[in-house]
CSV table of C-alpha atoms in Angstrom, one decimal:
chain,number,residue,atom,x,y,z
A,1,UNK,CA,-0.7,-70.1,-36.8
A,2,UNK,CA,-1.1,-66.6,-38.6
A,3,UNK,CA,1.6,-64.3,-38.3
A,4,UNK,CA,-1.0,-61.5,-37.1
A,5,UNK,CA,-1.5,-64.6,-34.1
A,6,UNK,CA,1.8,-65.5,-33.9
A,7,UNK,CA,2.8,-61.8,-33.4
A,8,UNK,CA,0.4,-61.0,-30.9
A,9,UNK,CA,0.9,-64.1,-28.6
A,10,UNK,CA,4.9,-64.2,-29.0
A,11,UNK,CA,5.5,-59.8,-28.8
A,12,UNK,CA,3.1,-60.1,-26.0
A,13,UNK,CA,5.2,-63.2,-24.4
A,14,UNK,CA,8.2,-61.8,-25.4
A,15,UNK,CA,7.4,-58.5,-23.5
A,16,UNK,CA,5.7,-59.9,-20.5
A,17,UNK,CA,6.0,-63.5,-20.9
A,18,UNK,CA,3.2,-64.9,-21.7
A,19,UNK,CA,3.1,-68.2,-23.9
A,20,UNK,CA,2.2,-68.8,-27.4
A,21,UNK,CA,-0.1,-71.6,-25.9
A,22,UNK,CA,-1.9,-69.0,-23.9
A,23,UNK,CA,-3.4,-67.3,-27.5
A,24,UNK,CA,-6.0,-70.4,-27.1
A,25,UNK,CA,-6.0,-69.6,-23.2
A,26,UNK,CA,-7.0,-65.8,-23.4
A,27,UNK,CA,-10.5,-66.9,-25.0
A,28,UNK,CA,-10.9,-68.7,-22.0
A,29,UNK,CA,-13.5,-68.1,-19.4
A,30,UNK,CA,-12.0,-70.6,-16.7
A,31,UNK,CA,-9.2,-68.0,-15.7
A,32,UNK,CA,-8.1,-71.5,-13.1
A,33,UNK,CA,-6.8,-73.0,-16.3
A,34,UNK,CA,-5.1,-70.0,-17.4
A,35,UNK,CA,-1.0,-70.1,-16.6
A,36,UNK,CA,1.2,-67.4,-17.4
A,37,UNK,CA,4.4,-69.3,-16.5
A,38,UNK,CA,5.2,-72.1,-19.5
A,39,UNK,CA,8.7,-73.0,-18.2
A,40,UNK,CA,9.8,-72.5,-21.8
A,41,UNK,CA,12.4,-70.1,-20.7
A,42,UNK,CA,13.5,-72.0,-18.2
A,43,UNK,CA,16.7,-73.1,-20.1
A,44,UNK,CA,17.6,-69.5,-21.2
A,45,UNK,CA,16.4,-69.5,-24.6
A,46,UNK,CA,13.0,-67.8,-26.5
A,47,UNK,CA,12.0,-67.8,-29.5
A,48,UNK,CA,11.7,-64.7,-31.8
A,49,UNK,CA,8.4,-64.0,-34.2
A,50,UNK,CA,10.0,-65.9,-37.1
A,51,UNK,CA,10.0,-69.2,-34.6
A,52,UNK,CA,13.8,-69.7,-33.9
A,53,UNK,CA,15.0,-70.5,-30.8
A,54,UNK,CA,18.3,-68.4,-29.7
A,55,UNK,CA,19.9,-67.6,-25.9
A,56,UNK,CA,18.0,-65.0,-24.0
A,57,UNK,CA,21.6,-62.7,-23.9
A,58,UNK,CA,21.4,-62.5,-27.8
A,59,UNK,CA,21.2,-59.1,-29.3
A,60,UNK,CA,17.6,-59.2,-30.4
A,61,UNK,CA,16.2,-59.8,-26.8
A,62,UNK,CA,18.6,-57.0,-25.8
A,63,UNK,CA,17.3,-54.9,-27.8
A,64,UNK,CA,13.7,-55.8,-27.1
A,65,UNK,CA,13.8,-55.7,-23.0
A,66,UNK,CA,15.0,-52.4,-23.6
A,67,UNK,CA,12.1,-51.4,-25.7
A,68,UNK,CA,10.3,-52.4,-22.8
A,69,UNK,CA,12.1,-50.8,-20.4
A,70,UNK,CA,11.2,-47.9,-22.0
A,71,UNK,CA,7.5,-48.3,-22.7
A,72,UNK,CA,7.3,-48.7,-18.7
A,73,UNK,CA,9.3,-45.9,-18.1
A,74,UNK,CA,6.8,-44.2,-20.2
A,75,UNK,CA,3.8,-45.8,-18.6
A,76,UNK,CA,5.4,-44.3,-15.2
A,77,UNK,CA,5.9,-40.8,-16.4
A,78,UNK,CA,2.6,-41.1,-18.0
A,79,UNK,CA,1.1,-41.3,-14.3
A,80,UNK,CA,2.5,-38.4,-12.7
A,81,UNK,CA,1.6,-36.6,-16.1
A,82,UNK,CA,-2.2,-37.4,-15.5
A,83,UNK,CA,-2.1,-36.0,-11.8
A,84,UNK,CA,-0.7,-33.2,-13.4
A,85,UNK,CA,-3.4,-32.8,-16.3
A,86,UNK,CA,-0.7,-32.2,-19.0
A,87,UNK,CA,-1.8,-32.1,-22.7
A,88,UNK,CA,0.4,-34.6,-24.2
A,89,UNK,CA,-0.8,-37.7,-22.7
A,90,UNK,CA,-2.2,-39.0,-25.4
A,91,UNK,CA,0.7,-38.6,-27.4
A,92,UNK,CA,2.5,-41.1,-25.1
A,93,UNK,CA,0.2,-43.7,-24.9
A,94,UNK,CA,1.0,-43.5,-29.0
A,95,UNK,CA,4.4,-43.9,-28.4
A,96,UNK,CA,4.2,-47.0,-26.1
A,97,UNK,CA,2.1,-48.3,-28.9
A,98,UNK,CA,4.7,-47.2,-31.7
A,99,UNK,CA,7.3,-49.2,-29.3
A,100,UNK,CA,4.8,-52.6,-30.0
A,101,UNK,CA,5.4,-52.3,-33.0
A,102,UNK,CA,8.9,-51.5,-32.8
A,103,UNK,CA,9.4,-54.6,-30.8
A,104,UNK,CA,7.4,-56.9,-33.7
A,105,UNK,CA,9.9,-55.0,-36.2
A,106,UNK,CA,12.9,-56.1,-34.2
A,107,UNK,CA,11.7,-59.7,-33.3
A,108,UNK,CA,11.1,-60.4,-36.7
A,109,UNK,CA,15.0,-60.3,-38.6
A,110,UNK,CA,14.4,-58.5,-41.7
A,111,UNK,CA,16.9,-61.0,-43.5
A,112,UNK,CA,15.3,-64.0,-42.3
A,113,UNK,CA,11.4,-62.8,-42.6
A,114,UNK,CA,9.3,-63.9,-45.9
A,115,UNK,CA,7.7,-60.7,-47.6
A,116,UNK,CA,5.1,-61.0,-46.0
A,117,UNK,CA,6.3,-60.5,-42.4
A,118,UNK,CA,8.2,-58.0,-43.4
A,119,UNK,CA,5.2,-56.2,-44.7
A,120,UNK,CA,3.2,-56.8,-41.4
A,121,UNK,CA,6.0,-55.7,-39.6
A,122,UNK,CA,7.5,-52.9,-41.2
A,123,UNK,CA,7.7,-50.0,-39.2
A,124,UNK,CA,6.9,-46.9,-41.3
A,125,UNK,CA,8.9,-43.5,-41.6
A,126,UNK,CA,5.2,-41.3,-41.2
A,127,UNK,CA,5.3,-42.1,-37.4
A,128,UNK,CA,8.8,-40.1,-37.2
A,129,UNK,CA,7.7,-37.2,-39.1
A,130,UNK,CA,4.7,-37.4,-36.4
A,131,UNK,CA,6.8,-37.3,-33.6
A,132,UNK,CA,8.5,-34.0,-35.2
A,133,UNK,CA,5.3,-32.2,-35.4
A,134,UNK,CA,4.8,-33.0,-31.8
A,135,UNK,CA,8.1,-31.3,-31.1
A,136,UNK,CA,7.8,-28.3,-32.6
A,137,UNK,CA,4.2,-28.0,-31.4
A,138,UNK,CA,5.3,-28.3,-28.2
A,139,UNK,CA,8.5,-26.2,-28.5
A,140,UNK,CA,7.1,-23.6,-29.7
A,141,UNK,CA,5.4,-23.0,-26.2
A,142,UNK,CA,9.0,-23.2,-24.3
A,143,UNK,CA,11.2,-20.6,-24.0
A,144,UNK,CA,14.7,-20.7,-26.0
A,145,UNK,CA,17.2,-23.2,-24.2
A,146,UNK,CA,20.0,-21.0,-22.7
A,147,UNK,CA,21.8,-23.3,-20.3
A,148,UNK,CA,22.6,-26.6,-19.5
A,149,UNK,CA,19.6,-28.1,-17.6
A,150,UNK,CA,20.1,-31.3,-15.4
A,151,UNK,CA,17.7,-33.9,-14.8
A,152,UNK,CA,15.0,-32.1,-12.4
A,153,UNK,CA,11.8,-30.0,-12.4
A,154,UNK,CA,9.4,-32.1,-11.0
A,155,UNK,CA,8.2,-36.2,-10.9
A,156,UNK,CA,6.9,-35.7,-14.1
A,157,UNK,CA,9.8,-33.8,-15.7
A,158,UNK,CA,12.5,-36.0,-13.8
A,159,UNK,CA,10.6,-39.7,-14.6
A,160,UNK,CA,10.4,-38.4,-18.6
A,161,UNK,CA,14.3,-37.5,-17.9
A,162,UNK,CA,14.9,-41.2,-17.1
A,163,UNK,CA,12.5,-42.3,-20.0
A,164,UNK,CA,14.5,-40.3,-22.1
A,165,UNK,CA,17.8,-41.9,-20.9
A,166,UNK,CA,16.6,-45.6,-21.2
A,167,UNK,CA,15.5,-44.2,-24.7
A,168,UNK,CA,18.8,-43.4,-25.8
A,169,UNK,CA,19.9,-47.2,-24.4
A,170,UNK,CA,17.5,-48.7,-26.6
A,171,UNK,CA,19.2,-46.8,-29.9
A,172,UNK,CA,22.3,-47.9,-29.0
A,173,UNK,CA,21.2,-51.4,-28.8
A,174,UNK,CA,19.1,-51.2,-31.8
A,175,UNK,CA,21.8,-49.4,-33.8
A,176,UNK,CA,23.7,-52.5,-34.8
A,177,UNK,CA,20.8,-54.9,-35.7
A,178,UNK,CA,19.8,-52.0,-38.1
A,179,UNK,CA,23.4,-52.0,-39.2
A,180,UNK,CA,23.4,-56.0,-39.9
A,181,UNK,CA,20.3,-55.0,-41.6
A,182,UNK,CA,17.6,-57.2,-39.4
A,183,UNK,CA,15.9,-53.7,-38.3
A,184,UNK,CA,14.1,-51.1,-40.4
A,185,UNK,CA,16.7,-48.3,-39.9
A,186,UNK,CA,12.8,-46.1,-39.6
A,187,UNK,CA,13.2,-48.2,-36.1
A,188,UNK,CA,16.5,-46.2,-35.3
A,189,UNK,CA,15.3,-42.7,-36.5
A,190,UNK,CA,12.1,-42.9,-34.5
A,191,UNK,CA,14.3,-43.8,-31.3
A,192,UNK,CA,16.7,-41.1,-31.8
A,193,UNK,CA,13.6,-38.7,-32.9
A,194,UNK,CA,12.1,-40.1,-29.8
A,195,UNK,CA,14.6,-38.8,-26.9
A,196,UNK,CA,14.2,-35.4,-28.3
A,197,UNK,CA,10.7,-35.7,-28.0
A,198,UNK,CA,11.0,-36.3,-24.5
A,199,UNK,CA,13.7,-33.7,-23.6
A,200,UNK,CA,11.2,-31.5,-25.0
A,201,UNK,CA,7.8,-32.2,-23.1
A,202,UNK,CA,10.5,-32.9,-19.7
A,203,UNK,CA,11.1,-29.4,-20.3
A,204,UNK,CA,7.4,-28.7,-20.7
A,205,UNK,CA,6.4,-30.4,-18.0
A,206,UNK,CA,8.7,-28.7,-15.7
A,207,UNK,CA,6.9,-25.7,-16.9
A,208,UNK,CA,3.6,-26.1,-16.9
A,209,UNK,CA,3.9,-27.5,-13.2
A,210,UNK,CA,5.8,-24.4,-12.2
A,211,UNK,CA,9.0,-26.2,-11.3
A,212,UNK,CA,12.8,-25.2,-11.2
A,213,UNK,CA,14.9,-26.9,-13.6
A,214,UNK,CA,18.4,-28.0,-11.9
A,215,UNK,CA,21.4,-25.6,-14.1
A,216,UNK,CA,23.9,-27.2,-14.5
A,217,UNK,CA,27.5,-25.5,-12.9
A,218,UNK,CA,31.1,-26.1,-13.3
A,219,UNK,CA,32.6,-26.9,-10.2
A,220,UNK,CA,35.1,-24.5,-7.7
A,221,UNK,CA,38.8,-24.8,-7.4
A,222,UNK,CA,39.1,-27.0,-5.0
A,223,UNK,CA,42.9,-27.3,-2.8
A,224,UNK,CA,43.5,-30.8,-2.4
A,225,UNK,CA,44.2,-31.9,1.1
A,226,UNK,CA,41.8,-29.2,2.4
B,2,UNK,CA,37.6,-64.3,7.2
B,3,UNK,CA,34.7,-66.9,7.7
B,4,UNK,CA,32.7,-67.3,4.6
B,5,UNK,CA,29.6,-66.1,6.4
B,6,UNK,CA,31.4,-62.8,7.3
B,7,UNK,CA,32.7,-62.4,3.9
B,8,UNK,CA,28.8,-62.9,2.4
B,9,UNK,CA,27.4,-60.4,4.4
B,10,UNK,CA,30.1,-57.9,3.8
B,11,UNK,CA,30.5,-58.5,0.3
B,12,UNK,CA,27.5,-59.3,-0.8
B,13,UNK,CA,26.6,-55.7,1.2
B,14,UNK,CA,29.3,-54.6,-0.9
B,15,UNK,CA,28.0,-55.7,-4.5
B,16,UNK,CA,25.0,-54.1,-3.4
B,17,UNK,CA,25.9,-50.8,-1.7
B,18,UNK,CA,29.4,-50.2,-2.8
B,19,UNK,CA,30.3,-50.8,1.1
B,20,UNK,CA,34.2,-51.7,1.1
B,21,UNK,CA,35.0,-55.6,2.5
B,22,UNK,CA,37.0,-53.1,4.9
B,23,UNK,CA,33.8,-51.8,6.2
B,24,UNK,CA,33.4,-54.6,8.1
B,25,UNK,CA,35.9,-53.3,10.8
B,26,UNK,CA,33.7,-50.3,10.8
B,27,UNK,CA,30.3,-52.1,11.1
B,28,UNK,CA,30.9,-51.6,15.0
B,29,UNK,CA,32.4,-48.5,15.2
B,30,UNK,CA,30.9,-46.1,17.2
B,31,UNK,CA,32.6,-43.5,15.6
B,32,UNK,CA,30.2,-42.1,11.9
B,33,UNK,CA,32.7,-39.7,10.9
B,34,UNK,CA,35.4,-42.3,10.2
B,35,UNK,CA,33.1,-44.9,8.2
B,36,UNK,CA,33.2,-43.6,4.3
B,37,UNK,CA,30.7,-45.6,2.0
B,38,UNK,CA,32.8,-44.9,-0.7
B,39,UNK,CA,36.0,-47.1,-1.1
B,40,UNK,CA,37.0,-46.1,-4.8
B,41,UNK,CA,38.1,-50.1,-5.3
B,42,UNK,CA,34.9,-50.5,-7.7
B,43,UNK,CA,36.0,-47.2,-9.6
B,44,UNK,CA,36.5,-48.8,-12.5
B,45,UNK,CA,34.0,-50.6,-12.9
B,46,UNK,CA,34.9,-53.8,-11.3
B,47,UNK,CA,34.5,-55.4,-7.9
B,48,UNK,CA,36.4,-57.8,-6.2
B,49,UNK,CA,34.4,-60.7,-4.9
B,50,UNK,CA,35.9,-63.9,-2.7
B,51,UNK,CA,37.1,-65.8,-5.3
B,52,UNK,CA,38.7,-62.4,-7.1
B,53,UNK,CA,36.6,-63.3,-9.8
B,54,UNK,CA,34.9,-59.5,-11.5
B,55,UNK,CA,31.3,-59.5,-11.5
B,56,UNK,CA,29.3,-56.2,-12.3
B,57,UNK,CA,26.4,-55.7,-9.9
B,58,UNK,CA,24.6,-52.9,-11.3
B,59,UNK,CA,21.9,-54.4,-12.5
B,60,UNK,CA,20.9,-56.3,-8.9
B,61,UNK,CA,21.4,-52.3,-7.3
B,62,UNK,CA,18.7,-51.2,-10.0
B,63,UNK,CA,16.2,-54.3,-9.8
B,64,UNK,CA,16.6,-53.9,-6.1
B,65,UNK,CA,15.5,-49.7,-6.0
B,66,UNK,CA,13.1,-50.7,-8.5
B,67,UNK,CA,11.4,-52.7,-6.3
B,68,UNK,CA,11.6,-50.8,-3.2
B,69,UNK,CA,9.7,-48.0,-5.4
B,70,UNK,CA,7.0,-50.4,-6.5
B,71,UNK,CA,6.7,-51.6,-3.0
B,72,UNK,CA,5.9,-47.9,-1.7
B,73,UNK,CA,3.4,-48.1,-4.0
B,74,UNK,CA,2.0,-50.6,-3.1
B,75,UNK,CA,2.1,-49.5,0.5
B,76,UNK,CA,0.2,-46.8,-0.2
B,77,UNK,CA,-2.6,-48.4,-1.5
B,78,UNK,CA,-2.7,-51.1,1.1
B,79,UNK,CA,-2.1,-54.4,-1.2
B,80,UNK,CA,-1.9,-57.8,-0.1
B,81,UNK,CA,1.7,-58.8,-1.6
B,82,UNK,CA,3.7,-56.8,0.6
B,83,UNK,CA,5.5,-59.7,2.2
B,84,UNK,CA,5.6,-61.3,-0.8
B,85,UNK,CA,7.5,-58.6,-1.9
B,86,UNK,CA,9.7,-58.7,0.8
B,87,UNK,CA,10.5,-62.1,0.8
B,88,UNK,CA,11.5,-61.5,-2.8
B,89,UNK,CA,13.7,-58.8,-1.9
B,90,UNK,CA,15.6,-61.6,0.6
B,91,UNK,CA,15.5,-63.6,-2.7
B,92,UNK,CA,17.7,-61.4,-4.7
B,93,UNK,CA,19.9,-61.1,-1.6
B,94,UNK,CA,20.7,-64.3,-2.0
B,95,UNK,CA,21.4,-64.2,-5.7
B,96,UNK,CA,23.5,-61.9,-5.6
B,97,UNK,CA,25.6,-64.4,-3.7
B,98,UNK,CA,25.2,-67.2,-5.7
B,99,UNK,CA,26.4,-65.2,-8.5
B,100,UNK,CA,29.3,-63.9,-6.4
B,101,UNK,CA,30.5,-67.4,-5.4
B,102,UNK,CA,31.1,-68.7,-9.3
B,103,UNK,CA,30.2,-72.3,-8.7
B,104,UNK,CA,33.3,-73.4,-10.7
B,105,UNK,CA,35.7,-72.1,-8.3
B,106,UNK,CA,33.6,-72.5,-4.9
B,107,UNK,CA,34.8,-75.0,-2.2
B,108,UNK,CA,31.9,-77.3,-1.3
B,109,UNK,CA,31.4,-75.3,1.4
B,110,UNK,CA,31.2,-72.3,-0.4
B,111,UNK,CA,28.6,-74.1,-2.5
B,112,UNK,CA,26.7,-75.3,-0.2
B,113,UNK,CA,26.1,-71.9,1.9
B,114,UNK,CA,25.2,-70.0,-1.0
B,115,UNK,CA,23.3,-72.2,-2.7
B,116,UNK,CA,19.9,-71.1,-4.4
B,117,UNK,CA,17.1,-73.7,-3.5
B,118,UNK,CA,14.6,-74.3,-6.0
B,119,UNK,CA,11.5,-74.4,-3.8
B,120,UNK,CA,11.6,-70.7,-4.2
B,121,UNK,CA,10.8,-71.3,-7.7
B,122,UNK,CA,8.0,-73.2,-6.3
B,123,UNK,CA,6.6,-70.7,-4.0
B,124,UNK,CA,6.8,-67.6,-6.7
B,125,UNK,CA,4.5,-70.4,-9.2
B,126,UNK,CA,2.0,-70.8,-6.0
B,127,UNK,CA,1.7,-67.1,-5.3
B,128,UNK,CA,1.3,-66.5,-9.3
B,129,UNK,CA,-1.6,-69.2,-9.5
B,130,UNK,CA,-2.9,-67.8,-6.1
B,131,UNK,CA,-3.1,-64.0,-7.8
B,132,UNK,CA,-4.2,-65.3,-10.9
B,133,UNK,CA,-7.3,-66.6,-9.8
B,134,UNK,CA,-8.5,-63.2,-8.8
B,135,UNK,CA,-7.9,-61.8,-12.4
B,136,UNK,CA,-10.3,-61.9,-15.3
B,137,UNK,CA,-8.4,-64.1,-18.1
B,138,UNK,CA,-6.6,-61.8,-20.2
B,139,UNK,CA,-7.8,-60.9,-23.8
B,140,UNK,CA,-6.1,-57.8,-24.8
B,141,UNK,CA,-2.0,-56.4,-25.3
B,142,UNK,CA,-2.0,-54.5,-22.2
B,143,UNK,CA,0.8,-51.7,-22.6
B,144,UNK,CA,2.4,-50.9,-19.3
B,145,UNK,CA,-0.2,-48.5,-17.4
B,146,UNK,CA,-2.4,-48.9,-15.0
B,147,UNK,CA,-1.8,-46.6,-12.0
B,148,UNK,CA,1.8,-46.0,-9.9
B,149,UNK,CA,1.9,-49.2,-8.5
B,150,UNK,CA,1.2,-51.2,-11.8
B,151,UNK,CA,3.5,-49.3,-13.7
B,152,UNK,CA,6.3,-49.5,-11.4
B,153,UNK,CA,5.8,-53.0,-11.2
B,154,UNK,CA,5.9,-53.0,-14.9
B,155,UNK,CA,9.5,-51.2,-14.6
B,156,UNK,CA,10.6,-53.9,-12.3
B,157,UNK,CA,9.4,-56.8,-14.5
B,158,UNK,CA,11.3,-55.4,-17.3
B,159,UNK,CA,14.5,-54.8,-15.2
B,160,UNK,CA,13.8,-58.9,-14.1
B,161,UNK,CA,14.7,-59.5,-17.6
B,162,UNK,CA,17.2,-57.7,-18.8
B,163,UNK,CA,19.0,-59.0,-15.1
B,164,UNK,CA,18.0,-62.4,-16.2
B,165,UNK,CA,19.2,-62.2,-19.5
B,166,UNK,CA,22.6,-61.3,-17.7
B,167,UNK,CA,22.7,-64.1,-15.9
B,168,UNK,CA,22.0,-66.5,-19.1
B,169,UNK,CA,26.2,-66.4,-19.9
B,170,UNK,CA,26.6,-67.3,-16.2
B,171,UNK,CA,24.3,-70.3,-16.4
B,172,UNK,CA,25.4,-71.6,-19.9
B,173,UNK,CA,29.1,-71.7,-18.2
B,174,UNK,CA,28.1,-73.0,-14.8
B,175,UNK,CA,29.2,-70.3,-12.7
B,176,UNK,CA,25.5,-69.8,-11.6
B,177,UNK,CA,23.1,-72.1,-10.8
B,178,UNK,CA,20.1,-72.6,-13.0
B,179,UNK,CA,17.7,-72.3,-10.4
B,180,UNK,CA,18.7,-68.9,-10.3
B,181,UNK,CA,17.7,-68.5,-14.3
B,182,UNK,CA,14.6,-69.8,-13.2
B,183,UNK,CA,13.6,-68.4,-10.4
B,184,UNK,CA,14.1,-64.9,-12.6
B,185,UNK,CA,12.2,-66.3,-15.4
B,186,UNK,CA,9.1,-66.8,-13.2
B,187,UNK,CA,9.5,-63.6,-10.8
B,188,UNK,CA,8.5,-61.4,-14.5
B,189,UNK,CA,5.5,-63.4,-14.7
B,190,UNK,CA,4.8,-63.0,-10.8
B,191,UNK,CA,5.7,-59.5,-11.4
B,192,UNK,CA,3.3,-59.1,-14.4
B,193,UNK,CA,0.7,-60.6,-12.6
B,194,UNK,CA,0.6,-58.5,-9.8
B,195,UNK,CA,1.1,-55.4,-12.1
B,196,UNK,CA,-2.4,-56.2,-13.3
B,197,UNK,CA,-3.7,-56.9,-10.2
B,198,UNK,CA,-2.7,-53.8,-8.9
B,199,UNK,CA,-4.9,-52.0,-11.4
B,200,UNK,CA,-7.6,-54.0,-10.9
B,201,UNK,CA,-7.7,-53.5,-7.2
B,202,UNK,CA,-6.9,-49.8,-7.5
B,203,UNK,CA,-9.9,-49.5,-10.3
B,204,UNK,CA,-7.5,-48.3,-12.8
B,205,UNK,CA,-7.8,-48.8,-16.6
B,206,UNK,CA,-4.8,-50.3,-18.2
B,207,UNK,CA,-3.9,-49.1,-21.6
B,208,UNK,CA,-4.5,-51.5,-24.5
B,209,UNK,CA,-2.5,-51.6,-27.7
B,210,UNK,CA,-3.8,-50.2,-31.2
B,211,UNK,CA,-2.8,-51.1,-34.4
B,212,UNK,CA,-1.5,-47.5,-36.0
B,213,UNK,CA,-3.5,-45.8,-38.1
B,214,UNK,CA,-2.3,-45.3,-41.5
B,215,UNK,CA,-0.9,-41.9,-42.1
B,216,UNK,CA,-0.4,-40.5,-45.4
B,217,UNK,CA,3.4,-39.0,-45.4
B,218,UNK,CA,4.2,-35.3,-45.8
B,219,UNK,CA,0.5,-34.7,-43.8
C-alpha cells in the first residue's frame, strides 16, 4: 500500500477508527459489508502511519486524540458561527484541515520515516505565516485589549474559548515529540500561533454578535468565619 | 458499609464530587446542611473503597459531553436516544469497575461490579443496525455536520483519550478488558451516529483538502 493510501485509511482510522482494511471497503457499494469496528484495538494497541504497533497511552496517540479533540471543538464552534453568519468560517474549516495534516505529521516519527514520508508529511512553515495574516486581519477590526476578559460573550465566543483551551493541551502534548525530534517543530508554532488565532476571532465573535465579555475582578476581603 | 451502598455513594462521588459522607445526607430533609463540596478531592485525588487514587475527570467530561450531544439530539427528534441512555448507564458502571481495581477486590467485590461483555455485543448490533442506513463512506469527513454531529464528534474524541486512560489500567489488570473494549467500539458507534445525524438532519459534512501550495513571504 502507498503511503498517500496508507495515510488516508490509518489518519482516518486513527481519528475515527476506521480500519486500514476498510480503504478496499469505501469503494464499496454494498454498505451491509462495510464494518467500521475491526477489533484491532481491542488489545490496547494501534498502529501509527509508519506501521508499528505501540499501546494506545503512548505519547503519539496522546498527542493525536488531542488534535482531534480540537478539530471537533472546532467543528462545534464552527456551528454556532454559521447561525451567526460570521466571516471567518472558512478560515476554520482550513484549520481543521491543517490539523489532518498535523495528525499525518505526528503519526509518522520524523526519525523513523524514509525521505519520502517525511516529504509527504511535512508540515510546512507558510500555513503559520497564514494564520498570522488572519490575525491581524481580524484584529485590526477589535478594539485594543484593556482588561482581562474571561471566557464568555456568546455560544460562539465561549465554544472558540474552549477550542482555544483544548488547543493549548494539544501544544503541550506535542511539545516533547517535537523536542525528541519525531514532530516538525512547524507542528508546534502553528499550535501555539493557533490559540492566538482563536482568542482573537472569540473576541470577534463576541463582537459582532453584540455580546458582553465576562471582566475579569479580583475578589473582596473576605472575614473568615463570616 | 455494604458494598452496594458504598458503589452508589462513591461511584456518585467520582462522578459528582459528592463526599462518601453524603450518604448520611441523601435523606436529609434539611438542603441547607448538605454541601456538595467535601474538599477531600482537593488535591487532586479521591479516595475509593479500596483507598486506591483514581482520577475521574475524564468519566465527568465524557459524561457532560454526552448529555450535550443528547440535547441535540433531542432537539431534532433522532432515534438513538435510548441508546444513548443506556450508554450513559454504561459508563456508570465503568466507572465502578475502574474504582474496584480488580487486584485488590474480594470476589464479591468482583463480581458486583463486573463489566459484562454482551454490552460490547449490543454497541456492535446498534453500529451494524445504523450503518445500514448510511451510504458507504468514500471521503475524510472532518468533524462537521450540524450541532448534533459535531457534538457527537466531541464525545467520540473524549471516548478515546478516556480509553487511552484506561489502557495502563488494563495492561496491569486492575480493569477488566471488556471495559477497553467496550470503549474501543462506543468511538465507532459514536462516529457512526455522528454521520447519521447529518444525514438525517440534511446537513453537509466537511471533507478534507489537501493544502494548497503557498509560496512563503506571500
Amino acid at each position: 500500500m502507498s503511503l498517500k493510501r496508507i495515510s488516508f485509511t490509518t489518519t482516518y482510522r486513527l481519528y475515527t477508527c476506521v480500519s486500514i482494511r476498510c480503504t478496499h471497503k469505501f469503494n464499496s457499494t454494498d454498505s451491509q459489508s462495510f464494518k467500521i469496528y475491526t477489533k484491532t484495538g481491542d488489545k490496547g494497541t494501534s498502529a501509527t502511519l509508519l506501521g508499528d504497533r505501540r499501546p494506545k497511552d503512548d505519547d503519539i496517540f496522546n498527542a493525536l486524540g488531542n488534535t482531534d479533540e480540537l478539530s471537533s471543538a472546532i467543528g462545534l464552534a464552527k456551528e454556532f458561527a454559521e447561525d451567526n453568519h460570521h466571516s471567518f468560517l472558512n478560515q476554520l474549516e482550513e484549520i481543521q484541515c491543517a490539523l489532518q495534516d498535523i495528525g499525518s505529521n505526528i503519526a509518522a516519527p520524523r526519525q523513523l520515516a524514509t525521505d519520502n514520508q517525511l516529504r509527504s508529511t511535512e508540515f510546512e512553515d507558510s500555513r503559520v505565516e497564514l494564520l498570522e495574516e488572519w490575525i491581524d486581519s481580524h484584529t485590526a477590526n477589535l478594539p485594543p485589549l484593556k482588561n482581562f476578559i474571561l471566557p464568555s460573550g456568546g455560544k460562539t465566543s465561549s465554544s472558540l474559548h474552549i477550542a482555544r483551551s483544548i488547543c493549548r493541551r494539544a501544544e503541550r502534548s506535542i511539545v516533547p515529540l517535537v523536542r525528541e525530534g519525531n514532530v516538525d517543530d512547524t507542528v508546534g508554532r502553528y499550535l501555539n500561533r493557533l490559540s492566538d488565532y482563536l482568542f482573537t476571532i472569540a473576541r470577534l465573535s463576541a463582537k459582532n454578535e453584540g455580546k458582553t465579555e465576562t471582566i475579569y475582578r479580583r475578589p473582596r476581603k473576605r472575614n473568615s468565619k463570616t
